[in-house]
């Protein structure tokens, strides 16, 4: 545990974030029992560690916040020898910075310099942001009446070790699945009526989770049918995605359902193609099953299949990632999403760490090389980076990048990250976002997280959600 004392009350969150990039357990203390004393002064930062004081003078061109973050980062980086690719940048949406600078007329070189000067970000990461921002620019929404719809299925075949999504295994929820689907149907009908009533244009429909395909074939057909007739038919929807995700939940019947209702984009996610790791992370499917289900979907005519991978899984190093990439290369997916593994609170992996059951995670140099291999894979597949976001507590402080064939970008993913389009989200734990474009304002409206609570209080929730949407679209 790293104990920090500081007089910089206003900057505590920034100080915490920088320490968190290098250390797992951190707490603030107010007494003499500290490891670090961080003293914020008018023109400098003093760092006291083991009776040695280091004074870092502020750069007048930077804000106090930037100066504090930069001083602390440089200090800890020198001490540990660790240099992080994003430097002091901890925000989830770095492409927003690039997009804003582009809109101000800045050149690529200006933007790279900006990232380096303000947050010590490596050139290659800044250039990745620029590349992604240039693709996103063509898609980002600019019309208040354009919306997207998200529908969530909060069940999974098994719970993966690293996952913190509020989803339960389908076996544990047998008694509530039917009721959940009924409540979801109710919400779908009410929101569909609202959308029609207000003349809103649905741009994308995204059915995710959890795992939408974790229910049985019959239940799956009924819910996709409901989504189709309420949101797709008669509308000019550009994109209908279903995140099948777990290969062990995919059947020929479900793929047939998806085809029948015009789903264009699906995900079949290996995370890794190493059977030992798949077992360790509790995925409940083998690498061969990924190949079989992928080939089946191809045979049935799906020509926009995404594959999710995670870099930095426990026990995996460069050799394992190279193997995964060579297997994925053979599958030739149309898009690829690479996630840096994040140690999430609420996951079994995090719980294990707290209980001192440590699993081997690759060191930083190797993690860098592993990400490089996935970036090479995207080039071999002729896929371009089109969206990106970052998560907290990612091993090696990396990013998540979506690559796709040109014109097969997932527009929903872009709208989600850039937050310029209202997304009405349905289902347990789904969070709607309404965007007041003119005021550049965003408001969130969460549904109940707990499935049983969602079922019990659906009518009241829908009523409140409609009132919430009326703030933007006006009451009738
Ligand atoms: C919302 S999840 C649902 C996907 C689907 N249920 C599946 O597992 O295939 C979307 C993606 O997030 C990624 N993910 C989930 N937990 C993660 C974690 N702790 N660190 C990094 N990526 C994670 C995985 O790649 C996963 O496919
Ligand atoms: S990673 Fe996917 S399948 Fe695994 S628990 Fe999370 S949502 Fe469910």
PDB file of C-alpha atoms in Angstrom, residues 245-248 250 268-296 307-309 313 316 320-321 323-331:
ATOM      1  CA  UNK A 245     -19.823 -12.985 -28.414  1.00  0.00           C
ATOM      2  CA  UNK A 246     -19.525 -16.417 -26.908  1.00  0.00           C
ATOM      3  CA  UNK A 247     -19.057 -19.149 -29.536  1.00  0.00           C
ATOM      4  CA  UNK A 248     -20.502 -21.701 -27.088  1.00  0.00           C
ATOM      5  CA  UNK A 250     -24.078 -19.730 -31.010  1.00  0.00           C
ATOM      6  CA  UNK A 268     -17.779 -13.938 -32.522  1.00  0.00           C
ATOM      7  CA  UNK A 269     -15.180 -13.389 -29.823  1.00  0.00           C
ATOM      8  CA  UNK A 270     -12.268 -15.665 -29.042  1.00  0.00           C
ATOM      9  CA  UNK A 271     -10.368 -13.214 -26.721  1.00  0.00           C
ATOM     10  CA  UNK A 272      -7.470 -15.672 -27.219  1.00  0.00           C
ATOM     11  CA  UNK A 273      -6.930 -18.753 -29.406  1.00  0.00           C
ATOM     12  CA  UNK A 274      -5.001 -20.638 -26.693  1.00  0.00           C
ATOM     13  CA  UNK A 275      -7.019 -23.392 -25.076  1.00  0.00           C
ATOM     14  CA  UNK A 276      -5.086 -23.265 -21.792  1.00  0.00           C
ATOM     15  CA  UNK A 277      -5.909 -19.591 -21.352  1.00  0.00           C
ATOM     16  CA  UNK A 278      -9.533 -20.107 -22.406  1.00  0.00           C
ATOM     17  CA  UNK A 279      -9.832 -22.674 -19.615  1.00  0.00           C
ATOM     18  CA  UNK A 280      -8.093 -20.428 -17.101  1.00  0.00           C
ATOM     19  CA  UNK A 281     -10.374 -17.463 -17.839  1.00  0.00           C
ATOM     20  CA  UNK A 282     -13.486 -19.644 -17.720  1.00  0.00           C
ATOM     21  CA  UNK A 283     -14.744 -19.036 -21.263  1.00  0.00           C
ATOM     22  CA  UNK A 284     -16.335 -22.473 -21.665  1.00  0.00           C
ATOM     23  CA  UNK A 285     -15.309 -22.837 -25.316  1.00  0.00           C
ATOM     24  CA  UNK A 286     -12.217 -23.971 -27.176  1.00  0.00           C
ATOM     25  CA  UNK A 287     -10.273 -22.299 -29.967  1.00  0.00           C
ATOM     26  CA  UNK A 288     -11.676 -24.912 -32.367  1.00  0.00           C
ATOM     27  CA  UNK A 289     -15.204 -23.891 -31.455  1.00  0.00           C
ATOM     28  CA  UNK A 290     -14.359 -20.305 -32.435  1.00  0.00           C
ATOM     29  CA  UNK A 291     -13.177 -21.565 -35.829  1.00  0.00           C
ATOM     30  CA  UNK A 292     -16.241 -23.792 -36.323  1.00  0.00           C
ATOM     31  CA  UNK A 293     -18.788 -21.100 -35.439  1.00  0.00           C
ATOM     32  CA  UNK A 294     -16.944 -18.478 -37.443  1.00  0.00           C
ATOM     33  CA  UNK A 295     -16.882 -20.710 -40.533  1.00  0.00           C
ATOM     34  CA  UNK A 296     -20.538 -21.600 -40.047  1.00  0.00           C
ATOM     35  CA  UNK A 307     -13.613 -10.655 -33.501  1.00  0.00           C
ATOM     36  CA  UNK A 308     -12.685  -9.365 -29.995  1.00  0.00           C
ATOM     37  CA  UNK A 309      -9.267 -10.075 -28.504  1.00  0.00           C
ATOM     38  CA  UNK A 313      -4.558 -12.075 -20.242  1.00  0.00           C
ATOM     39  CA  UNK A 316      -0.070 -15.027 -21.762  1.00  0.00           C
ATOM     40  CA  UNK A 320       0.583 -16.855 -27.076  1.00  0.00           C
ATOM     41  CA  UNK A 321      -0.462 -13.579 -28.715  1.00  0.00           C
ATOM     42  CA  UNK A 323      -0.369 -17.812 -31.969  1.00  0.00           C
ATOM     43  CA  UNK A 324      -3.757 -16.082 -31.504  1.00  0.00           C
ATOM     44  CA  UNK A 325      -2.947 -13.618 -34.271  1.00  0.00           C
ATOM     45  CA  UNK A 326      -1.871 -16.314 -36.718  1.00  0.00           C
ATOM     46  CA  UNK A 327      -5.158 -18.174 -36.105  1.00  0.00           C
ATOM     47  CA  UNK A 328      -7.232 -15.001 -36.481  1.00  0.00           C
ATOM     48  CA  UNK A 329      -5.375 -14.186 -39.689  1.00  0.00           C
ATOM     49  CA  UNK A 330      -6.645 -17.474 -41.141  1.00  0.00           C
ATOM     50  CA  UNK A 331     -10.230 -16.575 -40.174  1.00  0.00           C
TER      51      UNK A 331
END
